[in-house]
């Protein structure tokens, strides 16, 4: 029945949260302070699941102590504020943690102890007195600005305006930039980073591209990567030489390839650490340096 009716699990989630009103009022009141984004969720496919949950609880189970509005709010709170729990295909709600704002360039990170059900927030760098503590809601730091912002809008229903999102160069990392095919010297970056459909332009010659054109270029490169055997070092290296004429060397897709290559130099057949030549060791070090240089800018 869990497979056939997607509203059943949602119903259990809503019931657990609403039962806290009697079982643990303090936790319930903290959870009830959180946003539910009800009006936004109503326009998404998640609303249909919520409707099924309401029907399951009130019609199938005969539970009338919670109104349809309360069930919708509970599910909205959970969707908008929950986070993944490592080691499980599950999400958890930590009401106090949910009050911490997001930044794509965070100054703290959160760790969930699945066994103990505890959330820890740890400073990732020195945080000045009075400075806001923030964490990154998304799990993947290597996403293009368009993908990253879309994921945030879909999951948490807000438009991120952090220092990385509002900077066309993404803090100087250029992880979404592509090469200008007109002048061959500049990098094509968003002209108005916080506007989702804004034009992109070359920072040298000013050549304009649409977002669709940029995303089509990135998608072609992505499909090319998928065709390469992930442990074929020679093909990956040859691919990088070509792709770096199309995307910025620090582009998210190419950083992923470089991270993979770094691991292969020292683990792939014929490329065990003790088998590496001085040139291959130097290449492994250079790959690590290039990756770390970007991480120091977007995830210091």
PDB file of C-alpha atoms in Angstrom:
ATOM      1  CA  UNK A   1       0.000   0.000   0.000  1.00  0.00           C
ATOM      2  CA  UNK A   2       2.971   2.318   0.615  1.00  0.00           C
ATOM      3  CA  UNK A   3       3.881   1.869  -3.049  1.00  0.00           C
ATOM      4  CA  UNK A   4       0.360   2.330  -4.333  1.00  0.00           C
ATOM      5  CA  UNK A   5      -0.561   5.372  -2.232  1.00  0.00           C
ATOM      6  CA  UNK A   6       2.087   8.090  -1.925  1.00  0.00           C
ATOM      7  CA  UNK A   7      -0.048   9.821   0.682  1.00  0.00           C
ATOM      8  CA  UNK A   8       0.415   7.133   3.334  1.00  0.00           C
ATOM      9  CA  UNK A   9       3.990   8.014   4.312  1.00  0.00           C
ATOM     10  CA  UNK A  10       3.132  11.699   4.186  1.00  0.00           C
ATOM     11  CA  UNK A  11       0.196  10.997   6.491  1.00  0.00           C
ATOM     12  CA  UNK A  12       2.457   9.267   9.007  1.00  0.00           C
ATOM     13  CA  UNK A  13       4.851  12.224   8.895  1.00  0.00           C
ATOM     14  CA  UNK A  14       2.047  14.724   9.506  1.00  0.00           C
ATOM     15  CA  UNK A  15       0.594  12.637  12.339  1.00  0.00           C
ATOM     16  CA  UNK A  16       3.967  12.360  14.097  1.00  0.00           C
ATOM     17  CA  UNK A  17       4.430  16.108  13.979  1.00  0.00           C
ATOM     18  CA  UNK A  18       0.892  16.981  15.041  1.00  0.00           C
ATOM     19  CA  UNK A  19       0.931  14.461  17.915  1.00  0.00           C
ATOM     20  CA  UNK A  20       3.782  16.478  19.434  1.00  0.00           C
ATOM     21  CA  UNK A  21       1.200  19.075  20.403  1.00  0.00           C
ATOM     22  CA  UNK A  22       0.163  16.753  23.241  1.00  0.00           C
ATOM     23  CA  UNK A  23       3.275  14.588  23.630  1.00  0.00           C
ATOM     24  CA  UNK A  24       5.976  17.298  23.609  1.00  0.00           C
ATOM     25  CA  UNK A  25       4.491  20.773  23.552  1.00  0.00           C
ATOM     26  CA  UNK A  26       7.852  22.569  23.726  1.00  0.00           C
ATOM     27  CA  UNK A  27       9.152  20.871  20.559  1.00  0.00           C
ATOM     28  CA  UNK A  28       5.806  21.344  18.827  1.00  0.00           C
ATOM     29  CA  UNK A  29       5.801  25.079  19.543  1.00  0.00           C
ATOM     30  CA  UNK A  30       9.311  25.420  18.084  1.00  0.00           C
ATOM     31  CA  UNK A  31       8.273  23.478  14.987  1.00  0.00           C
ATOM     32  CA  UNK A  32       5.097  25.529  14.680  1.00  0.00           C
ATOM     33  CA  UNK A  33       7.216  28.698  14.389  1.00  0.00           C
ATOM     34  CA  UNK A  34       8.622  27.503  11.057  1.00  0.00           C
ATOM     35  CA  UNK A  35       7.336  28.495   7.628  1.00  0.00           C
ATOM     36  CA  UNK A  36       5.147  26.073   5.679  1.00  0.00           C
ATOM     37  CA  UNK A  37       5.222  27.836   2.274  1.00  0.00           C
ATOM     38  CA  UNK A  38       1.644  26.671   1.829  1.00  0.00           C
ATOM     39  CA  UNK A  39       0.777  28.982  -1.053  1.00  0.00           C
ATOM     40  CA  UNK A  40       3.895  27.964  -2.983  1.00  0.00           C
ATOM     41  CA  UNK A  41       3.507  24.247  -2.298  1.00  0.00           C
ATOM     42  CA  UNK A  42      -0.080  24.455  -3.542  1.00  0.00           C
ATOM     43  CA  UNK A  43       1.315  25.125  -7.031  1.00  0.00           C
ATOM     44  CA  UNK A  44       3.617  22.076  -7.013  1.00  0.00           C
ATOM     45  CA  UNK A  45       3.134  18.317  -7.426  1.00  0.00           C
ATOM     46  CA  UNK A  46       3.684  17.927  -3.667  1.00  0.00           C
ATOM     47  CA  UNK A  47       0.222  19.369  -3.080  1.00  0.00           C
ATOM     48  CA  UNK A  48      -1.408  16.287  -4.608  1.00  0.00           C
ATOM     49  CA  UNK A  49       0.498  14.100  -2.130  1.00  0.00           C
ATOM     50  CA  UNK A  50      -0.653  16.300   0.731  1.00  0.00           C
ATOM     51  CA  UNK A  51      -4.256  16.003  -0.429  1.00  0.00           C
ATOM     52  CA  UNK A  52      -3.883  12.205  -0.411  1.00  0.00           C
ATOM     53  CA  UNK A  53      -2.463  12.372   3.118  1.00  0.00           C
ATOM     54  CA  UNK A  54      -5.416  14.429   4.315  1.00  0.00           C
ATOM     55  CA  UNK A  55      -7.836  11.960   2.744  1.00  0.00           C
ATOM     56  CA  UNK A  56      -6.004   8.967   4.241  1.00  0.00           C
ATOM     57  CA  UNK A  57      -5.991  10.383   7.776  1.00  0.00           C
ATOM     58  CA  UNK A  58      -9.479  11.829   7.879  1.00  0.00           C
ATOM     59  CA  UNK A  59     -11.441   9.446   5.633  1.00  0.00           C
ATOM     60  CA  UNK A  60      -9.562   6.150   5.784  1.00  0.00           C
ATOM     61  CA  UNK A  61      -8.350   6.331   9.387  1.00  0.00           C
ATOM     62  CA  UNK A  62     -11.208   8.405  10.757  1.00  0.00           C
ATOM     63  CA  UNK A  63      -8.888  10.841  12.547  1.00  0.00           C
ATOM     64  CA  UNK A  64     -10.846  14.058  12.998  1.00  0.00           C
ATOM     65  CA  UNK A  65      -8.863  15.802  15.729  1.00  0.00           C
ATOM     66  CA  UNK A  66      -6.683  17.500  13.111  1.00  0.00           C
ATOM     67  CA  UNK A  67      -8.191  19.651  10.404  1.00  0.00           C
ATOM     68  CA  UNK A  68      -7.176  19.467   6.751  1.00  0.00           C
ATOM     69  CA  UNK A  69      -5.494  22.853   7.172  1.00  0.00           C
ATOM     70  CA  UNK A  70      -3.411  21.595  10.112  1.00  0.00           C
ATOM     71  CA  UNK A  71      -2.302  18.514   8.160  1.00  0.00           C
ATOM     72  CA  UNK A  72      -1.320  20.628   5.157  1.00  0.00           C
ATOM     73  CA  UNK A  73       0.623  22.993   7.429  1.00  0.00           C
ATOM     74  CA  UNK A  74       2.453  20.138   9.142  1.00  0.00           C
ATOM     75  CA  UNK A  75       3.537  18.683   5.804  1.00  0.00           C
ATOM     76  CA  UNK A  76       4.519  22.111   4.525  1.00  0.00           C
ATOM     77  CA  UNK A  77       6.683  22.682   7.590  1.00  0.00           C
ATOM     78  CA  UNK A  78       8.354  19.309   7.133  1.00  0.00           C
ATOM     79  CA  UNK A  79       9.026  19.770   3.419  1.00  0.00           C
ATOM     80  CA  UNK A  80      10.374  23.296   3.814  1.00  0.00           C
ATOM     81  CA  UNK A  81      12.577  22.670   6.852  1.00  0.00           C
ATOM     82  CA  UNK A  82      13.661  19.017   6.960  1.00  0.00           C
ATOM     83  CA  UNK A  83      17.101  17.742   5.954  1.00  0.00           C
ATOM     84  CA  UNK A  84      18.584  14.465   4.785  1.00  0.00           C
ATOM     85  CA  UNK A  85      19.744  11.937   7.371  1.00  0.00           C
ATOM     86  CA  UNK A  86      22.971  10.250   6.356  1.00  0.00           C
ATOM     87  CA  UNK A  87      22.803   6.483   6.027  1.00  0.00           C
ATOM     88  CA  UNK A  88      19.044   6.405   5.571  1.00  0.00           C
ATOM     89  CA  UNK A  89      16.604   7.196   2.791  1.00  0.00           C
ATOM     90  CA  UNK A  90      14.910   9.559   5.179  1.00  0.00           C
ATOM     91  CA  UNK A  91      14.632  13.172   6.241  1.00  0.00           C
ATOM     92  CA  UNK A  92      14.455  14.640   9.700  1.00  0.00           C
ATOM     93  CA  UNK A  93      13.135  17.869  11.191  1.00  0.00           C
ATOM     94  CA  UNK A  94      15.273  19.735  13.722  1.00  0.00           C
ATOM     95  CA  UNK A  95      13.241  22.859  14.667  1.00  0.00           C
ATOM     96  CA  UNK A  96      16.039  24.937  16.219  1.00  0.00           C
ATOM     97  CA  UNK A  97      18.488  24.115  13.425  1.00  0.00           C
ATOM     98  CA  UNK A  98      15.844  25.095  10.859  1.00  0.00           C
ATOM     99  CA  UNK A  99      16.063  28.696  12.066  1.00  0.00           C
ATOM    100  CA  UNK A 100      19.615  28.948  10.679  1.00  0.00           C
ATOM    101  CA  UNK A 101      19.701  30.628   7.284  1.00  0.00           C
ATOM    102  CA  UNK A 102      21.295  29.243   4.136  1.00  0.00           C
ATOM    103  CA  UNK A 103      24.332  30.478   2.256  1.00  0.00           C
ATOM    104  CA  UNK A 104      25.980  28.739  -0.690  1.00  0.00           C
ATOM    105  CA  UNK A 105      29.262  29.862   0.907  1.00  0.00           C
ATOM    106  CA  UNK A 106      28.612  28.743   4.462  1.00  0.00           C
ATOM    107  CA  UNK A 107      30.575  29.528   7.606  1.00  0.00           C
ATOM    108  CA  UNK A 108      29.316  26.455   9.482  1.00  0.00           C
ATOM    109  CA  UNK A 109      28.347  22.903   8.607  1.00  0.00           C
ATOM    110  CA  UNK A 110      25.833  20.546  10.116  1.00  0.00           C
ATOM    111  CA  UNK A 111      26.305  16.916  11.059  1.00  0.00           C
ATOM    112  CA  UNK A 112      23.430  14.547  11.775  1.00  0.00           C
ATOM    113  CA  UNK A 113      24.008  11.595  14.062  1.00  0.00           C
ATOM    114  CA  UNK A 114      21.571   9.058  12.633  1.00  0.00           C
ATOM    115  CA  UNK A 115      22.021   6.727  15.597  1.00  0.00           C
ATOM    116  CA  UNK A 116      21.419   9.339  18.296  1.00  0.00           C
ATOM    117  CA  UNK A 117      19.060  11.588  16.341  1.00  0.00           C
ATOM    118  CA  UNK A 118      21.202  14.607  17.159  1.00  0.00           C
ATOM    119  CA  UNK A 119      22.106  17.567  14.964  1.00  0.00           C
ATOM    120  CA  UNK A 120      25.479  19.288  15.477  1.00  0.00           C
ATOM    121  CA  UNK A 121      26.439  22.626  13.949  1.00  0.00           C
ATOM    122  CA  UNK A 122      30.201  23.128  13.682  1.00  0.00           C
ATOM    123  CA  UNK A 123      32.053  26.290  12.645  1.00  0.00           C
ATOM    124  CA  UNK A 124      33.820  25.773   9.317  1.00  0.00           C
ATOM    125  CA  UNK A 125      35.918  28.911   9.674  1.00  0.00           C
ATOM    126  CA  UNK A 126      36.421  31.640  12.248  1.00  0.00           C
ATOM    127  CA  UNK A 127      33.120  33.435  12.858  1.00  0.00           C
ATOM    128  CA  UNK A 128      33.263  36.969  14.222  1.00  0.00           C
ATOM    129  CA  UNK A 129      31.164  38.080  17.176  1.00  0.00           C
ATOM    130  CA  UNK A 130      27.827  39.283  15.837  1.00  0.00           C
ATOM    131  CA  UNK A 131      28.290  37.613  12.452  1.00  0.00           C
ATOM    132  CA  UNK A 132      25.353  35.519  11.308  1.00  0.00           C
ATOM    133  CA  UNK A 133      25.885  31.762  11.398  1.00  0.00           C
ATOM    134  CA  UNK A 134      24.784  30.090   8.186  1.00  0.00           C
ATOM    135  CA  UNK A 135      24.889  26.624   6.653  1.00  0.00           C
ATOM    136  CA  UNK A 136      24.459  25.269   3.137  1.00  0.00           C
ATOM    137  CA  UNK A 137      21.110  23.531   2.675  1.00  0.00           C
ATOM    138  CA  UNK A 138      22.189  21.837  -0.557  1.00  0.00           C
ATOM    139  CA  UNK A 139      24.490  18.807  -0.406  1.00  0.00           C
ATOM    140  CA  UNK A 140      26.410  19.275  -3.650  1.00  0.00           C
ATOM    141  CA  UNK A 141      28.767  22.266  -3.755  1.00  0.00           C
ATOM    142  CA  UNK A 142      29.602  21.573  -7.403  1.00  0.00           C
ATOM    143  CA  UNK A 143      26.420  22.713  -9.120  1.00  0.00           C
ATOM    144  CA  UNK A 144      26.064  25.457 -11.687  1.00  0.00           C
ATOM    145  CA  UNK A 145      24.397  28.625 -10.481  1.00  0.00           C
ATOM    146  CA  UNK A 146      21.235  27.893 -12.508  1.00  0.00           C
ATOM    147  CA  UNK A 147      20.920  24.330 -11.167  1.00  0.00           C
ATOM    148  CA  UNK A 148      21.755  25.347  -7.619  1.00  0.00           C
ATOM    149  CA  UNK A 149      19.240  28.188  -7.484  1.00  0.00           C
ATOM    150  CA  UNK A 150      16.539  26.048  -9.100  1.00  0.00           C
ATOM    151  CA  UNK A 151      17.052  23.290  -6.511  1.00  0.00           C
ATOM    152  CA  UNK A 152      16.803  25.804  -3.675  1.00  0.00           C
ATOM    153  CA  UNK A 153      13.623  27.279  -5.130  1.00  0.00           C
ATOM    154  CA  UNK A 154      12.078  23.824  -5.566  1.00  0.00           C
ATOM    155  CA  UNK A 155      12.954  22.414  -2.155  1.00  0.00           C
ATOM    156  CA  UNK A 156      12.936  25.461   0.139  1.00  0.00           C
ATOM    157  CA  UNK A 157      10.895  27.970  -1.867  1.00  0.00           C
ATOM    158  CA  UNK A 158      13.150  31.019  -1.709  1.00  0.00           C
ATOM    159  CA  UNK A 159      15.565  32.784  -4.035  1.00  0.00           C
ATOM    160  CA  UNK A 160      19.110  32.667  -2.712  1.00  0.00           C
ATOM    161  CA  UNK A 161      20.981  35.986  -2.751  1.00  0.00           C
ATOM    162  CA  UNK A 162      24.163  34.914  -0.964  1.00  0.00           C
ATOM    163  CA  UNK A 163      27.609  36.229  -1.936  1.00  0.00           C
ATOM    164  CA  UNK A 164      28.137  33.375  -4.394  1.00  0.00           C
ATOM    165  CA  UNK A 165      24.771  33.695  -6.122  1.00  0.00           C
ATOM    166  CA  UNK A 166      24.913  37.472  -6.525  1.00  0.00           C
ATOM    167  CA  UNK A 167      28.464  37.443  -7.919  1.00  0.00           C
ATOM    168  CA  UNK A 168      28.628  36.658 -11.643  1.00  0.00           C
ATOM    169  CA  UNK A 169      32.042  35.023 -11.104  1.00  0.00           C
ATOM    170  CA  UNK A 170      30.843  33.045  -8.034  1.00  0.00           C
ATOM    171  CA  UNK A 171      33.480  34.494  -5.709  1.00  0.00           C
ATOM    172  CA  UNK A 172      36.082  34.331  -8.457  1.00  0.00           C
ATOM    173  CA  UNK A 173      35.638  30.582  -8.899  1.00  0.00           C
ATOM    174  CA  UNK A 174      33.880  30.723 -12.309  1.00  0.00           C
ATOM    175  CA  UNK A 175      32.246  27.343 -11.635  1.00  0.00           C
ATOM    176  CA  UNK A 176      29.398  28.048 -14.076  1.00  0.00           C
ATOM    177  CA  UNK A 177      31.281  30.056 -16.719  1.00  0.00           C
ATOM    178  CA  UNK A 178      31.803  28.939 -20.305  1.00  0.00           C
ATOM    179  CA  UNK A 179      34.369  30.105 -22.852  1.00  0.00           C
ATOM    180  CA  UNK A 180      33.423  32.858 -25.282  1.00  0.00           C
ATOM    181  CA  UNK A 181      33.434  31.303 -28.730  1.00  0.00           C
ATOM    182  CA  UNK A 182      33.626  34.732 -30.380  1.00  0.00           C
ATOM    183  CA  UNK A 183      36.748  36.315 -28.903  1.00  0.00           C
ATOM    184  CA  UNK A 184      38.218  33.094 -27.438  1.00  0.00           C
ATOM    185  CA  UNK A 185      39.617  35.134 -24.548  1.00  0.00           C
ATOM    186  CA  UNK A 186      36.758  35.941 -22.201  1.00  0.00           C
ATOM    187  CA  UNK A 187      34.372  34.023 -19.976  1.00  0.00           C
ATOM    188  CA  UNK A 188      30.625  34.053 -20.428  1.00  0.00           C
ATOM    189  CA  UNK A 189      28.908  34.773 -17.101  1.00  0.00           C
ATOM    190  CA  UNK A 190      25.403  35.898 -16.033  1.00  0.00           C
ATOM    191  CA  UNK A 191      24.824  39.646 -16.453  1.00  0.00           C
ATOM    192  CA  UNK A 192      22.274  39.813 -13.636  1.00  0.00           C
ATOM    193  CA  UNK A 193      22.989  36.746 -11.462  1.00  0.00           C
ATOM    194  CA  UNK A 194      19.884  37.028  -9.296  1.00  0.00           C
ATOM    195  CA  UNK A 195      17.526  37.077 -12.288  1.00  0.00           C
ATOM    196  CA  UNK A 196      16.850  33.501 -13.368  1.00  0.00           C
ATOM    197  CA  UNK A 197      16.372  34.215 -17.077  1.00  0.00           C
ATOM    198  CA  UNK A 198      18.963  36.972 -17.363  1.00  0.00           C
ATOM    199  CA  UNK A 199      21.271  37.131 -20.351  1.00  0.00           C
ATOM    200  CA  UNK A 200      24.838  35.920 -20.109  1.00  0.00           C
ATOM    201  CA  UNK A 201      27.719  37.922 -21.560  1.00  0.00           C
ATOM    202  CA  UNK A 202      31.439  37.695 -22.258  1.00  0.00           C
ATOM    203  CA  UNK A 203      33.514  39.636 -19.737  1.00  0.00           C
ATOM    204  CA  UNK A 204      35.951  40.636 -22.508  1.00  0.00           C
ATOM    205  CA  UNK A 205      34.077  41.354 -25.758  1.00  0.00           C
ATOM    206  CA  UNK A 206      30.518  41.647 -24.410  1.00  0.00           C
ATOM    207  CA  UNK A 207      29.046  38.968 -26.697  1.00  0.00           C
ATOM    208  CA  UNK A 208      25.580  38.077 -25.364  1.00  0.00           C
ATOM    209  CA  UNK A 209      24.187  34.561 -24.937  1.00  0.00           C
ATOM    210  CA  UNK A 210      20.840  33.379 -23.588  1.00  0.00           C
ATOM    211  CA  UNK A 211      20.552  31.083 -20.578  1.00  0.00           C
ATOM    212  CA  UNK A 212      19.219  28.356 -22.865  1.00  0.00           C
ATOM    213  CA  UNK A 213      22.295  28.610 -25.076  1.00  0.00           C
ATOM    214  CA  UNK A 214      24.596  28.319 -22.079  1.00  0.00           C
ATOM    215  CA  UNK A 215      22.679  25.370 -20.626  1.00  0.00           C
ATOM    216  CA  UNK A 216      22.648  23.595 -24.005  1.00  0.00           C
ATOM    217  CA  UNK A 217      26.432  23.895 -24.161  1.00  0.00           C
ATOM    218  CA  UNK A 218      26.794  22.529 -20.640  1.00  0.00           C
ATOM    219  CA  UNK A 219      24.357  19.689 -21.353  1.00  0.00           C
ATOM    220  CA  UNK A 220      26.372  18.590 -24.403  1.00  0.00           C
ATOM    221  CA  UNK A 221      29.532  18.441 -22.302  1.00  0.00           C
ATOM    222  CA  UNK A 222      27.694  16.526 -19.594  1.00  0.00           C
ATOM    223  CA  UNK A 223      26.503  13.927 -22.097  1.00  0.00           C
ATOM    224  CA  UNK A 224      30.045  13.589 -23.446  1.00  0.00           C
ATOM    225  CA  UNK A 225      31.338  12.885 -19.943  1.00  0.00           C
ATOM    226  CA  UNK A 226      28.705  10.202 -19.425  1.00  0.00           C
ATOM    227  CA  UNK A 227      29.964   8.341 -22.494  1.00  0.00           C
ATOM    228  CA  UNK A 228      33.517   8.073 -21.146  1.00  0.00           C
ATOM    229  CA  UNK A 229      34.344   5.031 -18.975  1.00  0.00           C
ATOM    230  CA  UNK A 230      34.866   6.546 -15.526  1.00  0.00           C
ATOM    231  CA  UNK A 231      38.202   4.710 -15.034  1.00  0.00           C
ATOM    232  CA  UNK A 232      39.701   5.427 -18.457  1.00  0.00           C
ATOM    233  CA  UNK A 233      42.413   7.914 -17.521  1.00  0.00           C
ATOM    234  CA  UNK A 234      43.646   8.573 -21.060  1.00  0.00           C
ATOM    235  CA  UNK A 235      40.173   9.326 -22.416  1.00  0.00           C
ATOM    236  CA  UNK A 236      39.361  11.548 -19.438  1.00  0.00           C
ATOM    237  CA  UNK A 237      42.595  13.500 -19.868  1.00  0.00           C
ATOM    238  CA  UNK A 238      41.986  13.918 -23.606  1.00  0.00           C
ATOM    239  CA  UNK A 239      38.443  15.021 -22.885  1.00  0.00           C
ATOM    240  CA  UNK A 240      39.669  17.714 -20.479  1.00  0.00           C
ATOM    241  CA  UNK A 241      41.984  19.178 -23.115  1.00  0.00           C
ATOM    242  CA  UNK A 242      39.030  19.628 -25.462  1.00  0.00           C
ATOM    243  CA  UNK A 243      36.427  20.640 -22.887  1.00  0.00           C
ATOM    244  CA  UNK A 244      38.614  23.371 -21.369  1.00  0.00           C
ATOM    245  CA  UNK A 245      38.250  25.217 -24.678  1.00  0.00           C
ATOM    246  CA  UNK A 246      34.473  25.235 -24.168  1.00  0.00           C
ATOM    247  CA  UNK A 247      33.995  25.543 -20.408  1.00  0.00           C
ATOM    248  CA  UNK A 248      36.025  27.393 -17.811  1.00  0.00           C
ATOM    249  CA  UNK A 249      38.674  25.044 -16.308  1.00  0.00           C
ATOM    250  CA  UNK A 250      36.947  25.538 -12.958  1.00  0.00           C
ATOM    251  CA  UNK A 251      33.483  24.657 -14.262  1.00  0.00           C
ATOM    252  CA  UNK A 252      31.573  22.275 -11.998  1.00  0.00           C
ATOM    253  CA  UNK A 253      31.547  19.511 -14.620  1.00  0.00           C
ATOM    254  CA  UNK A 254      35.280  19.696 -15.241  1.00  0.00           C
ATOM    255  CA  UNK A 255      36.069  19.829 -11.522  1.00  0.00           C
ATOM    256  CA  UNK A 256      34.152  16.584 -11.164  1.00  0.00           C
ATOM    257  CA  UNK A 257      36.329  15.008 -13.846  1.00  0.00           C
ATOM    258  CA  UNK A 258      39.472  16.346 -12.188  1.00  0.00           C
ATOM    259  CA  UNK A 259      38.416  14.950  -8.819  1.00  0.00           C
ATOM    260  CA  UNK A 260      37.879  11.565 -10.447  1.00  0.00           C
ATOM    261  CA  UNK A 261      41.271  11.701 -12.166  1.00  0.00           C
ATOM    262  CA  UNK A 262      42.978  12.592  -8.898  1.00  0.00           C
ATOM    263  CA  UNK A 263      41.598   9.386  -7.377  1.00  0.00           C
ATOM    264  CA  UNK A 264      42.522   7.279 -10.417  1.00  0.00           C
ATOM    265  CA  UNK A 265      46.152   8.342 -10.252  1.00  0.00           C
ATOM    266  CA  UNK A 266      47.064   5.957  -7.465  1.00  0.00           C
ATOM    267  CA  UNK A 267      44.205   3.470  -7.682  1.00  0.00           C
ATOM    268  CA  UNK A 268      43.501   2.543 -11.330  1.00  0.00           C
ATOM    269  CA  UNK A 269      45.047  -0.637 -12.810  1.00  0.00           C
ATOM    270  CA  UNK A 270      48.636   0.127 -13.840  1.00  0.00           C
ATOM    271  CA  UNK A 271      48.442   3.420 -11.962  1.00  0.00           C
ATOM    272  CA  UNK A 272      48.849   2.264  -8.378  1.00  0.00           C
ATOM    273  CA  UNK A 273      50.642   4.840  -6.255  1.00  0.00           C
ATOM    274  CA  UNK A 274      53.962   2.984  -6.332  1.00  0.00           C
ATOM    275  CA  UNK A 275      53.691   2.675 -10.123  1.00  0.00           C
ATOM    276  CA  UNK A 276      53.272   6.365 -10.876  1.00  0.00           C
ATOM    277  CA  UNK A 277      55.977   8.163 -12.802  1.00  0.00           C
ATOM    278  CA  UNK A 278      57.280  11.557 -11.583  1.00  0.00           C
ATOM    279  CA  UNK A 279      55.158  13.228 -14.276  1.00  0.00           C
ATOM    280  CA  UNK A 280      52.038  11.365 -13.136  1.00  0.00           C
ATOM    281  CA  UNK A 281      52.694  12.258  -9.499  1.00  0.00           C
ATOM    282  CA  UNK A 282      53.089  15.879 -10.533  1.00  0.00           C
ATOM    283  CA  UNK A 283      49.799  15.658 -12.432  1.00  0.00           C
ATOM    284  CA  UNK A 284      48.030  14.207  -9.371  1.00  0.00           C
ATOM    285  CA  UNK A 285      49.333  17.071  -7.236  1.00  0.00           C
ATOM    286  CA  UNK A 286      48.281  19.665  -9.828  1.00  0.00           C
ATOM    287  CA  UNK A 287      44.760  18.205  -9.993  1.00  0.00           C
ATOM    288  CA  UNK A 288      44.499  18.406  -6.208  1.00  0.00           C
ATOM    289  CA  UNK A 289      45.769  22.002  -6.182  1.00  0.00           C
ATOM    290  CA  UNK A 290      43.245  23.070  -8.826  1.00  0.00           C
ATOM    291  CA  UNK A 291      40.365  21.457  -6.933  1.00  0.00           C
ATOM    292  CA  UNK A 292      41.390  22.855  -3.539  1.00  0.00           C
ATOM    293  CA  UNK A 293      41.856  26.342  -5.006  1.00  0.00           C
ATOM    294  CA  UNK A 294      38.219  26.388  -6.097  1.00  0.00           C
ATOM    295  CA  UNK A 295      36.956  24.863  -2.828  1.00  0.00           C
ATOM    296  CA  UNK A 296      38.771  27.587  -0.880  1.00  0.00           C
ATOM    297  CA  UNK A 297      36.584  30.102  -2.695  1.00  0.00           C
ATOM    298  CA  UNK A 298      33.177  28.410  -2.628  1.00  0.00           C
ATOM    299  CA  UNK A 299      33.460  26.234   0.496  1.00  0.00           C
ATOM    300  CA  UNK A 300      36.286  27.660   2.648  1.00  0.00           C
TER     301      UNK A 300
END
